[in-house]
Short mmCIF file of C-alpha atoms and ligand atoms in Angstrom, two decimals:
data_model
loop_
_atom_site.label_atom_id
_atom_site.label_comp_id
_atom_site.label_asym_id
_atom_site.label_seq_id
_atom_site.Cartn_x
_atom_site.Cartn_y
_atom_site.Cartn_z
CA UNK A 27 44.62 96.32 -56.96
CA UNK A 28 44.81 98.30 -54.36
CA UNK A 29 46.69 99.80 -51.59
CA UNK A 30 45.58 99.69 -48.05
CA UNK A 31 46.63 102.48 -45.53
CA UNK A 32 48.44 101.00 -42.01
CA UNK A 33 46.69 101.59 -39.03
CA UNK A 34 47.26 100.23 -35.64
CA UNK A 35 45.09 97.45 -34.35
CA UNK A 36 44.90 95.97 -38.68
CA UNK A 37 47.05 93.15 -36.79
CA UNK A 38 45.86 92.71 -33.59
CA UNK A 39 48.39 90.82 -32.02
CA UNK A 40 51.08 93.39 -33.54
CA UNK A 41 52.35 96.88 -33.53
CA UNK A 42 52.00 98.93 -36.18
CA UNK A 43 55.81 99.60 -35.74
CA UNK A 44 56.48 96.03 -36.30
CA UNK A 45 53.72 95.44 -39.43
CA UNK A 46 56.58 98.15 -41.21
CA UNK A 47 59.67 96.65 -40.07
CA UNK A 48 58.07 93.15 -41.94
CA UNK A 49 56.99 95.66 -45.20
CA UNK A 50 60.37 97.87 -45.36
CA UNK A 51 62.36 94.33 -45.29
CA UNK A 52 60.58 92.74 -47.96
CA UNK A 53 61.42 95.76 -49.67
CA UNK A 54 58.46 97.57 -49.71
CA UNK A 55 57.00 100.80 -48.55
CA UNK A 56 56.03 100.61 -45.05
CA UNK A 57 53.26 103.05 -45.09
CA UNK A 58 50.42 100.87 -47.04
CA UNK A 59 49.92 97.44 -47.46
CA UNK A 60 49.75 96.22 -51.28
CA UNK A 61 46.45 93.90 -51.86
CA UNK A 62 45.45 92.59 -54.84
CA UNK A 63 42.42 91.04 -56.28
CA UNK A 64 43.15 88.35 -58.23
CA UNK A 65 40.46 85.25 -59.36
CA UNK A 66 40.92 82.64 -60.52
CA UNK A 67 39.46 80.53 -63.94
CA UNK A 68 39.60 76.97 -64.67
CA UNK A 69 39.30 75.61 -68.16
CA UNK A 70 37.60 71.83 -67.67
CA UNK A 71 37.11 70.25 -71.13
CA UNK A 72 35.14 73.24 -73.08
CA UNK A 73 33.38 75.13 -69.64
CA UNK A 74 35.20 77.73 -68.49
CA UNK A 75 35.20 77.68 -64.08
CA UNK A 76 35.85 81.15 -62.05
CA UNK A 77 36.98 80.93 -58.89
CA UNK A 78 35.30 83.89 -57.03
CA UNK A 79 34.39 86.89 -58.69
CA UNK A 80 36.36 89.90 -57.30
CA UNK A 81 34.77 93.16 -56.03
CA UNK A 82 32.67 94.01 -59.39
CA UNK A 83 33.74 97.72 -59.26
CA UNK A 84 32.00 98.38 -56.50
CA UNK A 85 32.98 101.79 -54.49
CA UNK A 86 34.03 100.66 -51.41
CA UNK A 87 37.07 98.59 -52.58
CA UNK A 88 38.74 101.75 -53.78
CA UNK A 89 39.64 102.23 -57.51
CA UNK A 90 41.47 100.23 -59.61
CA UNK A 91 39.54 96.81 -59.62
CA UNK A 92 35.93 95.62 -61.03
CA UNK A 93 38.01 94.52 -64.13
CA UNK A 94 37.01 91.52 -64.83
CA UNK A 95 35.67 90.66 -67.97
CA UNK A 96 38.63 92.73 -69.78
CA UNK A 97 41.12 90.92 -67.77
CA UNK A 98 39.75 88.08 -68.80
CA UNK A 99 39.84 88.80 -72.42
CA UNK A 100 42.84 90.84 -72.40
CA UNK A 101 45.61 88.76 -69.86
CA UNK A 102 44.22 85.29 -70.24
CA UNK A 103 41.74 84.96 -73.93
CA UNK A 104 38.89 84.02 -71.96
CA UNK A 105 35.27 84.43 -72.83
CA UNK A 106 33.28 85.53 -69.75
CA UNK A 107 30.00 83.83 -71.60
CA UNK A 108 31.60 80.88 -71.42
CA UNK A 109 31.46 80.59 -67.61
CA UNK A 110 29.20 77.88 -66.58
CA UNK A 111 30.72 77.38 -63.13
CA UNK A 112 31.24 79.66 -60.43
CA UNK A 113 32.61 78.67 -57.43
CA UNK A 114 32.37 80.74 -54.50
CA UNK A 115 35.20 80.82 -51.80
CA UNK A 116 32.98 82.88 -49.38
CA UNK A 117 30.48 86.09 -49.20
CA UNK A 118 32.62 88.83 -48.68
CA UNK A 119 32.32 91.61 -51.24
CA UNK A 120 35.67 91.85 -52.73
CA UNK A 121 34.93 87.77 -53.64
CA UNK A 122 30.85 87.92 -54.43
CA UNK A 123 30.11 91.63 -55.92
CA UNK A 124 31.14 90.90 -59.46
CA UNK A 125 28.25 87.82 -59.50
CA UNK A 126 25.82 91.46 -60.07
CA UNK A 127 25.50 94.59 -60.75
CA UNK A 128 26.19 97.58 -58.42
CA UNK A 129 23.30 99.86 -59.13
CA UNK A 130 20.76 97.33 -59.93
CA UNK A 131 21.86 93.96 -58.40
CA UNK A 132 20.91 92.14 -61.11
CA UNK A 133 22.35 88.96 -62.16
CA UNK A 134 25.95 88.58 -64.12
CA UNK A 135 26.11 85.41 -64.67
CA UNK A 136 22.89 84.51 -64.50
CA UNK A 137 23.20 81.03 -66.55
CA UNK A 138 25.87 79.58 -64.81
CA UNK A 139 25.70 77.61 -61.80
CA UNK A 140 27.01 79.28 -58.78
CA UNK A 141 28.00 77.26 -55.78
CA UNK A 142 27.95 78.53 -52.20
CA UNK A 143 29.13 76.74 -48.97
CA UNK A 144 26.02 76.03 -47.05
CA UNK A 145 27.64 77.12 -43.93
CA UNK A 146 28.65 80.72 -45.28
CA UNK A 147 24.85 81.26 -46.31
CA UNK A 148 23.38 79.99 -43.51
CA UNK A 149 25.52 82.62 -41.76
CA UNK A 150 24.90 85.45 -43.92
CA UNK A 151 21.08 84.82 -43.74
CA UNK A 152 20.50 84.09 -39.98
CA UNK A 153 18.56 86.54 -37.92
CA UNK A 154 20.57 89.65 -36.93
CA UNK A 155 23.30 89.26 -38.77
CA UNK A 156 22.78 92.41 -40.38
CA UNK A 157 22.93 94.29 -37.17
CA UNK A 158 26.35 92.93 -36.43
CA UNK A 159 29.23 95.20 -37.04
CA UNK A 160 31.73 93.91 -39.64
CA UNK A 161 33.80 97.37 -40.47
CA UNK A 162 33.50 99.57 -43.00
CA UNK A 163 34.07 97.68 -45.89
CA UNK A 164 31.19 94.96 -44.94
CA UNK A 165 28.62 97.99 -44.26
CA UNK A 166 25.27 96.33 -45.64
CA UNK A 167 26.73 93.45 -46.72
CA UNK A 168 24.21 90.85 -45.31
CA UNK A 169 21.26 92.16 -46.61
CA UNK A 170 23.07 92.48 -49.84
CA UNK A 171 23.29 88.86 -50.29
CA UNK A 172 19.91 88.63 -48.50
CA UNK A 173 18.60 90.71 -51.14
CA UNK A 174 21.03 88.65 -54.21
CA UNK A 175 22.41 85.34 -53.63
CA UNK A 176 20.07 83.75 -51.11
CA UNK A 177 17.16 84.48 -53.48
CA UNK A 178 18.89 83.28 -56.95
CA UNK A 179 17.63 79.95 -58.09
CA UNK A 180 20.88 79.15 -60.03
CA UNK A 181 22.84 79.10 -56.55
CA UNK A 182 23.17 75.49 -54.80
CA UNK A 183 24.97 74.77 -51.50
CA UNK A 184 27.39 71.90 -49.73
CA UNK A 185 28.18 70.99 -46.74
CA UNK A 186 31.84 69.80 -45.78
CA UNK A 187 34.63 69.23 -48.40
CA UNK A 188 33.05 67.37 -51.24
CA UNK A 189 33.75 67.14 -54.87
CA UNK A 190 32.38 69.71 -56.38
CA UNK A 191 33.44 69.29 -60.41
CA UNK A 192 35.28 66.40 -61.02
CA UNK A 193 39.26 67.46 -59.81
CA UNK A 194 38.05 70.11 -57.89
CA UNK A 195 37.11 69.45 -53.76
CA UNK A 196 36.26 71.57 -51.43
CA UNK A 197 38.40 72.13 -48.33
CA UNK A 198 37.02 73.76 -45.15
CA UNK A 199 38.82 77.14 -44.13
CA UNK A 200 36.77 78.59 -41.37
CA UNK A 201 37.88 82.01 -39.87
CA UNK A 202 38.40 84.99 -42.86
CA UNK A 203 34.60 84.29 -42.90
CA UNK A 204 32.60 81.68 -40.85
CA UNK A 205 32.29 78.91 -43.85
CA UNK A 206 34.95 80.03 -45.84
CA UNK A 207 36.28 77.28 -47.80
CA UNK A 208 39.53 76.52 -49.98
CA UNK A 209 39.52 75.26 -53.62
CA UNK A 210 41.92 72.21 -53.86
CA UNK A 211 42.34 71.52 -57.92
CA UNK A 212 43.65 68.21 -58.72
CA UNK A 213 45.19 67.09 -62.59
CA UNK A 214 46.84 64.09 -62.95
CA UNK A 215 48.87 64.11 -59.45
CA UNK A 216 49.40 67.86 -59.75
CA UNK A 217 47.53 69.74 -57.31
CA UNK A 218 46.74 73.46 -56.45
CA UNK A 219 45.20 74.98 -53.62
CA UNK A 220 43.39 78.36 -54.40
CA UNK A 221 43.35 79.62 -50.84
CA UNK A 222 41.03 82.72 -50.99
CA UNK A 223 41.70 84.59 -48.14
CA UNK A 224 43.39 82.10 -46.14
CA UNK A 225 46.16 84.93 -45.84
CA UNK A 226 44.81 87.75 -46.92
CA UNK A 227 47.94 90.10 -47.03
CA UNK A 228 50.68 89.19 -49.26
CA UNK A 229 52.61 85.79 -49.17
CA UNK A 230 55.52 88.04 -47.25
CA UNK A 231 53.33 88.57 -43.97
CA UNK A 232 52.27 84.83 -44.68
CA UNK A 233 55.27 84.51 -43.26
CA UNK A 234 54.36 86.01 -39.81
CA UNK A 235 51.18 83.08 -39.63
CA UNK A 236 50.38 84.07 -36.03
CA UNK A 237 49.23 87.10 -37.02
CA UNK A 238 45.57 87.82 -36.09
CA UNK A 239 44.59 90.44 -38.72
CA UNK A 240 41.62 92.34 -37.76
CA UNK A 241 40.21 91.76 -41.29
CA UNK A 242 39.42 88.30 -40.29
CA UNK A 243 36.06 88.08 -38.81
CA UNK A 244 37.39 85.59 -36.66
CA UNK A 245 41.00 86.39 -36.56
CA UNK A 246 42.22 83.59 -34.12
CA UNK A 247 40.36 80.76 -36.07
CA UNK A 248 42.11 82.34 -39.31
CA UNK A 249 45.41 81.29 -37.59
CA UNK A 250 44.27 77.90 -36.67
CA UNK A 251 43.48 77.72 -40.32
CA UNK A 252 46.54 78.73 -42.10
CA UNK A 253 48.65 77.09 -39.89
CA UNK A 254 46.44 73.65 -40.71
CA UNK A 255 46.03 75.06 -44.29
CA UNK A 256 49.70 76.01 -45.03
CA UNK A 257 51.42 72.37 -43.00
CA UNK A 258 48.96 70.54 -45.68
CA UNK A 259 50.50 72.62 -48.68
CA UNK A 260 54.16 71.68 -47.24
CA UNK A 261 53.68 67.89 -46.44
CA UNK A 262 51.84 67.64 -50.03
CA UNK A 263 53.66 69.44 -52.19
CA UNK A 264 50.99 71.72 -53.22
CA UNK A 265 51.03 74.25 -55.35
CA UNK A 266 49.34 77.31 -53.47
CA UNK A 267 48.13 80.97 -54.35
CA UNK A 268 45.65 83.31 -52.73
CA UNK A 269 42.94 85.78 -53.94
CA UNK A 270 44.97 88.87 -52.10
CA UNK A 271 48.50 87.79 -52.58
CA UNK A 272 51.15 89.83 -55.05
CA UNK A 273 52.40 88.76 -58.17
CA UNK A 274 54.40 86.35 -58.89
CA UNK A 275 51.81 84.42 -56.70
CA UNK A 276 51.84 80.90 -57.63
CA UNK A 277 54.46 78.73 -55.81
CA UNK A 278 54.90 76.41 -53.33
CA UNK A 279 55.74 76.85 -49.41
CA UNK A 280 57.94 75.41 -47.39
CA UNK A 281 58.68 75.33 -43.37
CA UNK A 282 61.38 77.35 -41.75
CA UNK A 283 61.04 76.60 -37.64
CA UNK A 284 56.91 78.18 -37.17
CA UNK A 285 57.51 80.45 -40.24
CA UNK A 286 56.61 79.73 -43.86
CA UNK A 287 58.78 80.79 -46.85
CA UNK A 288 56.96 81.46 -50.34
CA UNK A 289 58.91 80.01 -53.26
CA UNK A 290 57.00 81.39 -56.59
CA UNK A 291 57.07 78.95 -59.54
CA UNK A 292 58.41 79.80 -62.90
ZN1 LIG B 14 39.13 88.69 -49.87
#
């Protein structure tokens, strides 16, 4: 976890002044922005399935995170050897950095199968994309997973929304990141969307879905995707969470006029 200071211009499309007004009514403090870093595991039959992989520790995301393989020991009696599935959201850090290690970049999970959009790769890897500047946080970033991902041969790629273990499809969420996609988890007709970074502030500025936040590398495609994103969760029922939303953080949403309002479960 993690808190992030409040600058102007983090929302582009809103003051600063405003961004606190939304924080101080939701009850709480208006001078930082709570983020977590939350991923998610699936248990299909015996194979464990993570959702992402969080920030692995690494420096830039602050302290208080690269937790991983206690948390999943500690909060949910997982066994991180037992992941044979990793399914990637999109290439940001804070999603890909635990897949290796900080100093060395060498593999953590190196037997499991890790599966990449095709569309976020190709973007990652196309020429000049490391010159481009993504702010600080995404400093280096490209050749990273030049240098990591692109070059593991336990990674395979998709294109579109397919099925990628059997319950679990793919659903295309452009805009946080060029090929980001959603994780749509199906049981029996239960369903739950993992959204990544679909909203990547908490479920209480999900509420405000016309917000462009700078954080988005395409912040005005981001909106076109969470409104698209968040309509599908109401007209289906689904149950919805997000990689950077506060606890509780499962629940469902439900329209009120162009807002959305966050119900958690349980
Ligand atoms: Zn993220």
């Amino acid at each position: 976890m993690r808190d992030v200071p409040l600058r102007e211009g983090m929302v582009r499309n809103v003051s600063v002044k405003q961004v606190k007004t939304v924080l101080r009514d939701a009850g709480f403090p208006d001078n930082q922005a709570p983020l977590r870093f939350i991923i998610m595991a699936l248990k299909l039959g015996d194979q464990v399935v993570l959702i992402d992989t969080g920030t692995g520790g690494h420096p830039i995301y602050g302290e208080g995170n690269g937790r991983l393989f206690e948390s999943m020991a500690a909060a949910a009696g997982l066994d991180p050897k037992a992941v044979k599935t990793i399914l990637i959201s999109h290439l940001h850090g804070d999603h890909i950095y635990g897949l290796m290690n900080n100093e060395s970049d060498a593999q953590v999970f190196p037997d499991a199968d890790i599966v990449v959009p095709a569309a976020e790769l190709k973007w990652w890897t196309r020429p000049g994309v490391e010159s481009i500047d993504l702010g600080p946080t995404r400093k280096g970033i490209a050749r990273r997973i030049q240098a990591t991902v692109a070059t593991w041969k336990n990674v395979r790629t998709f294109e579109g929304e397919p099925e990628l273990l059997p319950g679990v499809h793919a659903v295309r969420a452009p805009g946080p990141s060029p090929g980001m996609v959603a994780h749509l988890v199906t049981s029996g007709v239960e369903q739950f969307l993992i959204s990544a970074d679909v909203v990547n502030l908490a479920p209480h500025i999900s509420t405000n879905p016309e917000w462009q936040l700078s954080i988005d590398q395409d912040p005005r495609m981001a909106v076109d995707t969470r409104r698209k994103i968040f309509d599908r969760a109401v007209t289906d029922k689904l149950t919805i969470s997000g990689t950077h939303w506060l606890m509780p953080n499962v629940g469902t949403l439900a329209k009120d006029g162009s807002r959305y309002v966050f119900v958690a479960e349980g």
